[in-house]
Amino acid sequence: MASRSDLLQTAQSLVSAYNSLDAEAIMGVRSADCVNIILPASLGIQTMNNDEYAAFFSRNLRLLKDFHLTVHDTLIDEAARKVSMHLTSSATTAIGDYSNEYMVTLHLTEDGCKVDRFDEFADSKYSAEFLPNLYEYKAQTDKANS
């Protein structure tokens, strides 16, 4: 059974991997069967397995510079092997500064060393306003460069 320390260590490893924008390290903290669920469901983003999440992340990775997550609060449920965190992010993009707020719940493997399920609530209002503009800029830039 995973200890509180094991669960916290895995969560901290995941945050560190995101802060370094290291796709390999991020994927390394996920179990082979991990799924990523971006909520609320009204955003219409499908549940992603590891291959789908790696593609999603690599597309977005190129758009962000100096990405940083700050952990504001962490709750650990040892019996359920869950870690919930309140986070904020900041980054620089080609169209301006990016910042978002998240509530995530990590469902961890029995040994507490890998993430089996990643539930992510993002600031849907901010995401719906900022991200389409960033994706449009990227599409226009790609078109101009081809």
PDB file of N, CA and C in Angstrom, residues 24-97:
ATOM      1  N   GLU A  24       8.740  13.674 -21.815  1.00  0.00           N
ATOM      2  CA  GLU A  24       9.136  12.320 -21.425  1.00  0.00           C
ATOM      3  C   GLU A  24       8.939  12.106 -19.924  1.00  0.00           C
ATOM      4  N   ALA A  25       9.309  13.086 -19.123  1.00  0.00           N
ATOM      5  CA  ALA A  25       9.143  12.976 -17.672  1.00  0.00           C
ATOM      6  C   ALA A  25       7.657  12.973 -17.299  1.00  0.00           C
ATOM      7  N   ILE A  26       6.861  13.798 -17.977  1.00  0.00           N
ATOM      8  CA  ILE A  26       5.414  13.810 -17.711  1.00  0.00           C
ATOM      9  C   ILE A  26       4.821  12.451 -18.016  1.00  0.00           C
ATOM     10  N   MET A  27       5.154  11.914 -19.164  1.00  0.00           N
ATOM     11  CA  MET A  27       4.598  10.606 -19.548  1.00  0.00           C
ATOM     12  C   MET A  27       5.155   9.504 -18.653  1.00  0.00           C
ATOM     13  N   GLY A  28       6.354   9.696 -18.114  1.00  0.00           N
ATOM     14  CA  GLY A  28       6.973   8.702 -17.252  1.00  0.00           C
ATOM     15  C   GLY A  28       6.291   8.547 -15.904  1.00  0.00           C
ATOM     16  N   VAL A  29       5.538   9.548 -15.470  1.00  0.00           N
ATOM     17  CA  VAL A  29       4.830   9.480 -14.189  1.00  0.00           C
ATOM     18  C   VAL A  29       3.460   8.822 -14.377  1.00  0.00           C
ATOM     19  N   ARG A  30       3.044   8.635 -15.615  1.00  0.00           N
ATOM     20  CA  ARG A  30       1.732   8.047 -15.919  1.00  0.00           C
ATOM     21  C   ARG A  30       1.865   6.535 -16.097  1.00  0.00           C
ATOM     22  N   SER A  31       0.876   5.791 -15.615  1.00  0.00           N
ATOM     23  CA  SER A  31       0.859   4.339 -15.830  1.00  0.00           C
ATOM     24  C   SER A  31       0.554   4.061 -17.297  1.00  0.00           C
ATOM     25  N   ALA A  32       0.775   2.845 -17.733  1.00  0.00           N
ATOM     26  CA  ALA A  32       0.518   2.465 -19.123  1.00  0.00           C
ATOM     27  C   ALA A  32      -0.950   2.649 -19.498  1.00  0.00           C
ATOM     28  N   ASP A  33      -1.840   2.546 -18.532  1.00  0.00           N
ATOM     29  CA  ASP A  33      -3.284   2.654 -18.793  1.00  0.00           C
ATOM     30  C   ASP A  33      -3.873   3.993 -18.363  1.00  0.00           C
ATOM     31  N   CYS A  34      -3.041   4.977 -18.080  1.00  0.00           N
ATOM     32  CA  CYS A  34      -3.517   6.267 -17.576  1.00  0.00           C
ATOM     33  C   CYS A  34      -4.451   6.946 -18.570  1.00  0.00           C
ATOM     34  N   VAL A  35      -5.487   7.573 -18.034  1.00  0.00           N
ATOM     35  CA  VAL A  35      -6.375   8.404 -18.849  1.00  0.00           C
ATOM     36  C   VAL A  35      -6.385   9.812 -18.273  1.00  0.00           C
ATOM     37  N   ASN A  36      -6.545  10.773 -19.160  1.00  0.00           N
ATOM     38  CA  ASN A  36      -6.608  12.180 -18.790  1.00  0.00           C
ATOM     39  C   ASN A  36      -8.009  12.678 -19.102  1.00  0.00           C
ATOM     40  N   ILE A  37      -8.659  13.256 -18.110  1.00  0.00           N
ATOM     41  CA  ILE A  37     -10.017  13.752 -18.273  1.00  0.00           C
ATOM     42  C   ILE A  37      -9.996  15.248 -17.984  1.00  0.00           C
ATOM     43  N   ILE A  38     -10.266  16.057 -19.014  1.00  0.00           N
ATOM     44  CA  ILE A  38     -10.304  17.508 -18.843  1.00  0.00           C
ATOM     45  C   ILE A  38     -11.763  17.907 -18.650  1.00  0.00           C
ATOM     46  N   LEU A  39     -12.003  18.574 -17.545  1.00  0.00           N
ATOM     47  CA  LEU A  39     -13.351  18.953 -17.145  1.00  0.00           C
ATOM     48  C   LEU A  39     -13.466  20.470 -17.072  1.00  0.00           C
ATOM     49  N   PRO A  40     -14.623  21.039 -17.096  1.00  0.00           N
ATOM     50  CA  PRO A  40     -15.917  20.375 -17.115  1.00  0.00           C
ATOM     51  C   PRO A  40     -16.216  19.747 -18.486  1.00  0.00           C
ATOM     52  N   ALA A  41     -17.135  18.805 -18.466  1.00  0.00           N
ATOM     53  CA  ALA A  41     -17.513  18.091 -19.684  1.00  0.00           C
ATOM     54  C   ALA A  41     -18.031  19.042 -20.756  1.00  0.00           C
ATOM     55  N   SER A  42     -18.556  20.199 -20.333  1.00  0.00           N
ATOM     56  CA  SER A  42     -19.090  21.166 -21.299  1.00  0.00           C
ATOM     57  C   SER A  42     -18.018  21.700 -22.246  1.00  0.00           C
ATOM     58  N   LEU A  43     -16.738  21.530 -21.916  1.00  0.00           N
ATOM     59  CA  LEU A  43     -15.673  21.928 -22.832  1.00  0.00           C
ATOM     60  C   LEU A  43     -15.623  21.013 -24.053  1.00  0.00           C
ATOM     61  N   GLY A  44     -16.187  19.815 -23.923  1.00  0.00           N
ATOM     62  CA  GLY A  44     -16.247  18.898 -25.056  1.00  0.00           C
ATOM     63  C   GLY A  44     -14.921  18.245 -25.397  1.00  0.00           C
ATOM     64  N   ILE A  45     -14.017  18.148 -24.434  1.00  0.00           N
ATOM     65  CA  ILE A  45     -12.722  17.514 -24.687  1.00  0.00           C
ATOM     66  C   ILE A  45     -12.816  16.053 -24.271  1.00  0.00           C
ATOM     67  N   GLN A  46     -12.534  15.174 -25.206  1.00  0.00           N
ATOM     68  CA  GLN A  46     -12.663  13.741 -24.936  1.00  0.00           C
ATOM     69  C   GLN A  46     -11.608  13.238 -23.961  1.00  0.00           C
ATOM     70  N   THR A  47     -11.931  12.166 -23.263  1.00  0.00           N
ATOM     71  CA  THR A  47     -10.967  11.483 -22.407  1.00  0.00           C
ATOM     72  C   THR A  47      -9.814  11.003 -23.287  1.00  0.00           C
ATOM     73  N   MET A  48      -8.586  11.192 -22.809  1.00  0.00           N
ATOM     74  CA  MET A  48      -7.414  10.837 -23.607  1.00  0.00           C
ATOM     75  C   MET A  48      -6.591   9.743 -22.941  1.00  0.00           C
ATOM     76  N   ASN A  49      -6.201   8.751 -23.729  1.00  0.00           N
ATOM     77  CA  ASN A  49      -5.246   7.751 -23.251  1.00  0.00           C
ATOM     78  C   ASN A  49      -3.844   8.351 -23.387  1.00  0.00           C
ATOM     79  N   ASN A  50      -2.814   7.594 -23.083  1.00  0.00           N
ATOM     80  CA  ASN A  50      -1.455   8.135 -23.104  1.00  0.00           C
ATOM     81  C   ASN A  50      -1.038   8.637 -24.483  1.00  0.00           C
ATOM     82  N   ASP A  51      -1.331   7.871 -25.536  1.00  0.00           N
ATOM     83  CA  ASP A  51      -0.936   8.305 -26.879  1.00  0.00           C
ATOM     84  C   ASP A  51      -1.637   9.602 -27.263  1.00  0.00           C
ATOM     85  N   GLU A  52      -2.929   9.684 -26.974  1.00  0.00           N
ATOM     86  CA  GLU A  52      -3.696  10.883 -27.297  1.00  0.00           C
ATOM     87  C   GLU A  52      -3.216  12.080 -26.476  1.00  0.00           C
ATOM     88  N   TYR A  53      -2.933  11.839 -25.182  1.00  0.00           N
ATOM     89  CA  TYR A  53      -2.462  12.931 -24.341  1.00  0.00           C
ATOM     90  C   TYR A  53      -1.078  13.402 -24.778  1.00  0.00           C
ATOM     91  N   ALA A  54      -0.202  12.476 -25.148  1.00  0.00           N
ATOM     92  CA  ALA A  54       1.140  12.862 -25.599  1.00  0.00           C
ATOM     93  C   ALA A  54       1.042  13.744 -26.843  1.00  0.00           C
ATOM     94  N   ALA A  55       0.144  13.413 -27.767  1.00  0.00           N
ATOM     95  CA  ALA A  55      -0.040  14.236 -28.968  1.00  0.00           C
ATOM     96  C   ALA A  55      -0.617  15.600 -28.601  1.00  0.00           C
ATOM     97  N   PHE A  56      -1.625  15.620 -27.733  1.00  0.00           N
ATOM     98  CA  PHE A  56      -2.243  16.865 -27.270  1.00  0.00           C
ATOM     99  C   PHE A  56      -1.208  17.753 -26.594  1.00  0.00           C
ATOM    100  N   PHE A  57      -0.423  17.167 -25.709  1.00  0.00           N
ATOM    101  CA  PHE A  57       0.569  17.932 -24.962  1.00  0.00           C
ATOM    102  C   PHE A  57       1.664  18.469 -25.877  1.00  0.00           C
ATOM    103  N   SER A  58       2.138  17.643 -26.815  1.00  0.00           N
ATOM    104  CA  SER A  58       3.228  18.098 -27.685  1.00  0.00           C
ATOM    105  C   SER A  58       2.773  19.234 -28.595  1.00  0.00           C
ATOM    106  N   ARG A  59       1.494  19.223 -29.027  1.00  0.00           N
ATOM    107  CA  ARG A  59       0.958  20.338 -29.815  1.00  0.00           C
ATOM    108  C   ARG A  59       0.983  21.629 -29.009  1.00  0.00           C
ATOM    109  N   ASN A  60       0.562  21.539 -27.753  1.00  0.00           N
ATOM    110  CA  ASN A  60       0.490  22.725 -26.898  1.00  0.00           C
ATOM    111  C   ASN A  60       1.847  23.145 -26.355  1.00  0.00           C
ATOM    112  N   LEU A  61       2.736  22.204 -26.174  1.00  0.00           N
ATOM    113  CA  LEU A  61       4.072  22.467 -25.642  1.00  0.00           C
ATOM    114  C   LEU A  61       4.806  23.508 -26.473  1.00  0.00           C
ATOM    115  N   ARG A  62       4.663  23.414 -27.793  1.00  0.00           N
ATOM    116  CA  ARG A  62       5.374  24.340 -28.691  1.00  0.00           C
ATOM    117  C   ARG A  62       4.843  25.766 -28.594  1.00  0.00           C
ATOM    118  N   LEU A  63       3.672  25.940 -28.007  1.00  0.00           N
ATOM    119  CA  LEU A  63       3.047  27.261 -27.954  1.00  0.00           C
ATOM    120  C   LEU A  63       3.376  28.024 -26.675  1.00  0.00           C
ATOM    121  N   LEU A  64       3.982  27.334 -25.700  1.00  0.00           N
ATOM    122  CA  LEU A  64       4.223  27.928 -24.386  1.00  0.00           C
ATOM    123  C   LEU A  64       5.709  28.102 -24.122  1.00  0.00           C
ATOM    124  N   LYS A  65       6.043  29.212 -23.523  1.00  0.00           N
ATOM    125  CA  LYS A  65       7.421  29.461 -23.073  1.00  0.00           C
ATOM    126  C   LYS A  65       7.363  29.787 -21.584  1.00  0.00           C
ATOM    127  N   ASP A  66       8.365  29.346 -20.864  1.00  0.00           N
ATOM    128  CA  ASP A  66       8.478  29.649 -19.429  1.00  0.00           C
ATOM    129  C   ASP A  66       7.242  29.205 -18.642  1.00  0.00           C
ATOM    130  N   PHE A  67       6.715  28.041 -18.962  1.00  0.00           N
ATOM    131  CA  PHE A  67       5.534  27.529 -18.265  1.00  0.00           C
ATOM    132  C   PHE A  67       5.898  27.199 -16.826  1.00  0.00           C
ATOM    133  N   HIS A  68       5.016  27.595 -15.912  1.00  0.00           N
ATOM    134  CA  HIS A  68       5.261  27.299 -14.500  1.00  0.00           C
ATOM    135  C   HIS A  68       3.939  27.048 -13.777  1.00  0.00           C
ATOM    136  N   LEU A  69       3.885  25.942 -13.050  1.00  0.00           N
ATOM    137  CA  LEU A  69       2.759  25.623 -12.172  1.00  0.00           C
ATOM    138  C   LEU A  69       3.126  25.983 -10.748  1.00  0.00           C
ATOM    139  N   THR A  70       2.174  26.579 -10.046  1.00  0.00           N
ATOM    140  CA  THR A  70       2.324  26.857  -8.623  1.00  0.00           C
ATOM    141  C   THR A  70       1.247  26.081  -7.884  1.00  0.00           C
ATOM    142  N   VAL A  71       1.656  25.314  -6.891  1.00  0.00           N
ATOM    143  CA  VAL A  71       0.719  24.543  -6.075  1.00  0.00           C
ATOM    144  C   VAL A  71       0.280  25.417  -4.899  1.00  0.00           C
ATOM    145  N   HIS A  72      -1.028  25.599  -4.759  1.00  0.00           N
ATOM    146  CA  HIS A  72      -1.564  26.416  -3.672  1.00  0.00           C
ATOM    147  C   HIS A  72      -2.099  25.575  -2.519  1.00  0.00           C
ATOM    148  N   ASP A  73      -2.571  24.378  -2.832  1.00  0.00           N
ATOM    149  CA  ASP A  73      -3.121  23.514  -1.790  1.00  0.00           C
ATOM    150  C   ASP A  73      -3.059  22.078  -2.282  1.00  0.00           C
ATOM    151  N   THR A  74      -2.832  21.165  -1.365  1.00  0.00           N
ATOM    152  CA  THR A  74      -2.765  19.745  -1.685  1.00  0.00           C
ATOM    153  C   THR A  74      -3.540  18.967  -0.643  1.00  0.00           C
ATOM    154  N   LEU A  75      -4.411  18.092  -1.104  1.00  0.00           N
ATOM    155  CA  LEU A  75      -5.160  17.191  -0.222  1.00  0.00           C
ATOM    156  C   LEU A  75      -4.828  15.757  -0.630  1.00  0.00           C
ATOM    157  N   ILE A  76      -4.536  14.930   0.361  1.00  0.00           N
ATOM    158  CA  ILE A  76      -4.156  13.547   0.086  1.00  0.00           C
ATOM    159  C   ILE A  76      -5.130  12.607   0.782  1.00  0.00           C
ATOM    160  N   ASP A  77      -5.685  11.676   0.008  1.00  0.00           N
ATOM    161  CA  ASP A  77      -6.535  10.613   0.540  1.00  0.00           C
ATOM    162  C   ASP A  77      -5.753   9.314   0.389  1.00  0.00           C
ATOM    163  N   GLU A  78      -5.082   8.923   1.467  1.00  0.00           N
ATOM    164  CA  GLU A  78      -4.214   7.748   1.433  1.00  0.00           C
ATOM    165  C   GLU A  78      -4.977   6.480   1.084  1.00  0.00           C
ATOM    166  N   ALA A  79      -6.138   6.275   1.695  1.00  0.00           N
ATOM    167  CA  ALA A  79      -6.915   5.044   1.482  1.00  0.00           C
ATOM    168  C   ALA A  79      -7.364   4.912   0.034  1.00  0.00           C
ATOM    169  N   ALA A  80      -7.762   6.015  -0.584  1.00  0.00           N
ATOM    170  CA  ALA A  80      -8.239   5.984  -1.970  1.00  0.00           C
ATOM    171  C   ALA A  80      -7.099   6.177  -2.973  1.00  0.00           C
ATOM    172  N   ARG A  81      -5.900   6.472  -2.486  1.00  0.00           N
ATOM    173  CA  ARG A  81      -4.727   6.741  -3.326  1.00  0.00           C
ATOM    174  C   ARG A  81      -4.999   7.893  -4.298  1.00  0.00           C
ATOM    175  N   LYS A  82      -5.484   9.000  -3.742  1.00  0.00           N
ATOM    176  CA  LYS A  82      -5.786  10.186  -4.541  1.00  0.00           C
ATOM    177  C   LYS A  82      -5.060  11.403  -3.974  1.00  0.00           C
ATOM    178  N   VAL A  83      -4.613  12.255  -4.887  1.00  0.00           N
ATOM    179  CA  VAL A  83      -4.028  13.530  -4.510  1.00  0.00           C
ATOM    180  C   VAL A  83      -4.773  14.604  -5.295  1.00  0.00           C
ATOM    181  N   SER A  84      -5.331  15.563  -4.586  1.00  0.00           N
ATOM    182  CA  SER A  84      -6.005  16.694  -5.235  1.00  0.00           C
ATOM    183  C   SER A  84      -5.181  17.946  -4.975  1.00  0.00           C
ATOM    184  N   MET A  85      -5.060  18.755  -6.012  1.00  0.00           N
ATOM    185  CA  MET A  85      -4.262  19.977  -5.894  1.00  0.00           C
ATOM    186  C   MET A  85      -4.975  21.153  -6.548  1.00  0.00           C
ATOM    187  N   HIS A  86      -4.844  22.303  -5.918  1.00  0.00           N
ATOM    188  CA  HIS A  86      -5.248  23.573  -6.513  1.00  0.00           C
ATOM    189  C   HIS A  86      -3.976  24.195  -7.060  1.00  0.00           C
ATOM    190  N   LEU A  87      -3.976  24.500  -8.365  1.00  0.00           N
ATOM    191  CA  LEU A  87      -2.786  24.999  -9.036  1.00  0.00           C
ATOM    192  C   LEU A  87      -3.109  26.238  -9.863  1.00  0.00           C
ATOM    193  N   THR A  88      -2.125  27.054 -10.083  1.00  0.00           N
ATOM    194  CA  THR A  88      -2.208  28.094 -11.098  1.00  0.00           C
ATOM    195  C   THR A  88      -1.002  27.941 -12.005  1.00  0.00           C
ATOM    196  N   SER A  89      -1.157  28.436 -13.240  1.00  0.00           N
ATOM    197  CA  SER A  89      -0.050  28.369 -14.181  1.00  0.00           C
ATOM    198  C   SER A  89       0.205  29.739 -14.766  1.00  0.00           C
ATOM    199  N   SER A  90       1.414  29.911 -15.252  1.00  0.00           N
ATOM    200  CA  SER A  90       1.774  31.101 -15.999  1.00  0.00           C
ATOM    201  C   SER A  90       2.716  30.667 -17.110  1.00  0.00           C
ATOM    202  N   ALA A  91       2.654  31.397 -18.211  1.00  0.00           N
ATOM    203  CA  ALA A  91       3.534  31.131 -19.350  1.00  0.00           C
ATOM    204  C   ALA A  91       3.500  32.344 -20.253  1.00  0.00           C
ATOM    205  N   THR A  92       4.400  32.342 -21.216  1.00  0.00           N
ATOM    206  CA  THR A  92       4.424  33.363 -22.247  1.00  0.00           C
ATOM    207  C   THR A  92       4.082  32.674 -23.557  1.00  0.00           C
ATOM    208  N   THR A  93       3.261  33.346 -24.379  1.00  0.00           N
ATOM    209  CA  THR A  93       2.927  32.829 -25.702  1.00  0.00           C
ATOM    210  C   THR A  93       3.159  33.931 -26.728  1.00  0.00           C
ATOM    211  N   ALA A  94       3.034  33.583 -27.990  1.00  0.00           N
ATOM    212  CA  ALA A  94       3.218  34.554 -29.065  1.00  0.00           C
ATOM    213  C   ALA A  94       2.150  35.644 -29.058  1.00  0.00           C
ATOM    214  N   ILE A  95       1.014  35.381 -28.415  1.00  0.00           N
ATOM    215  CA  ILE A  95      -0.055  36.389 -28.387  1.00  0.00           C
ATOM    216  C   ILE A  95      -0.202  37.043 -27.017  1.00  0.00           C
ATOM    217  N   GLY A  96       0.725  36.762 -26.113  1.00  0.00           N
ATOM    218  CA  GLY A  96       0.687  37.398 -24.799  1.00  0.00           C
ATOM    219  C   GLY A  96       0.825  36.407 -23.666  1.00  0.00           C
ATOM    220  N   ASP A  97       0.740  36.924 -22.469  1.00  0.00           N
ATOM    221  CA  ASP A  97       0.887  36.089 -21.279  1.00  0.00           C
ATOM    222  C   ASP A  97      -0.306  35.161 -21.121  1.00  0.00           C
TER     223      ASP A  97
END
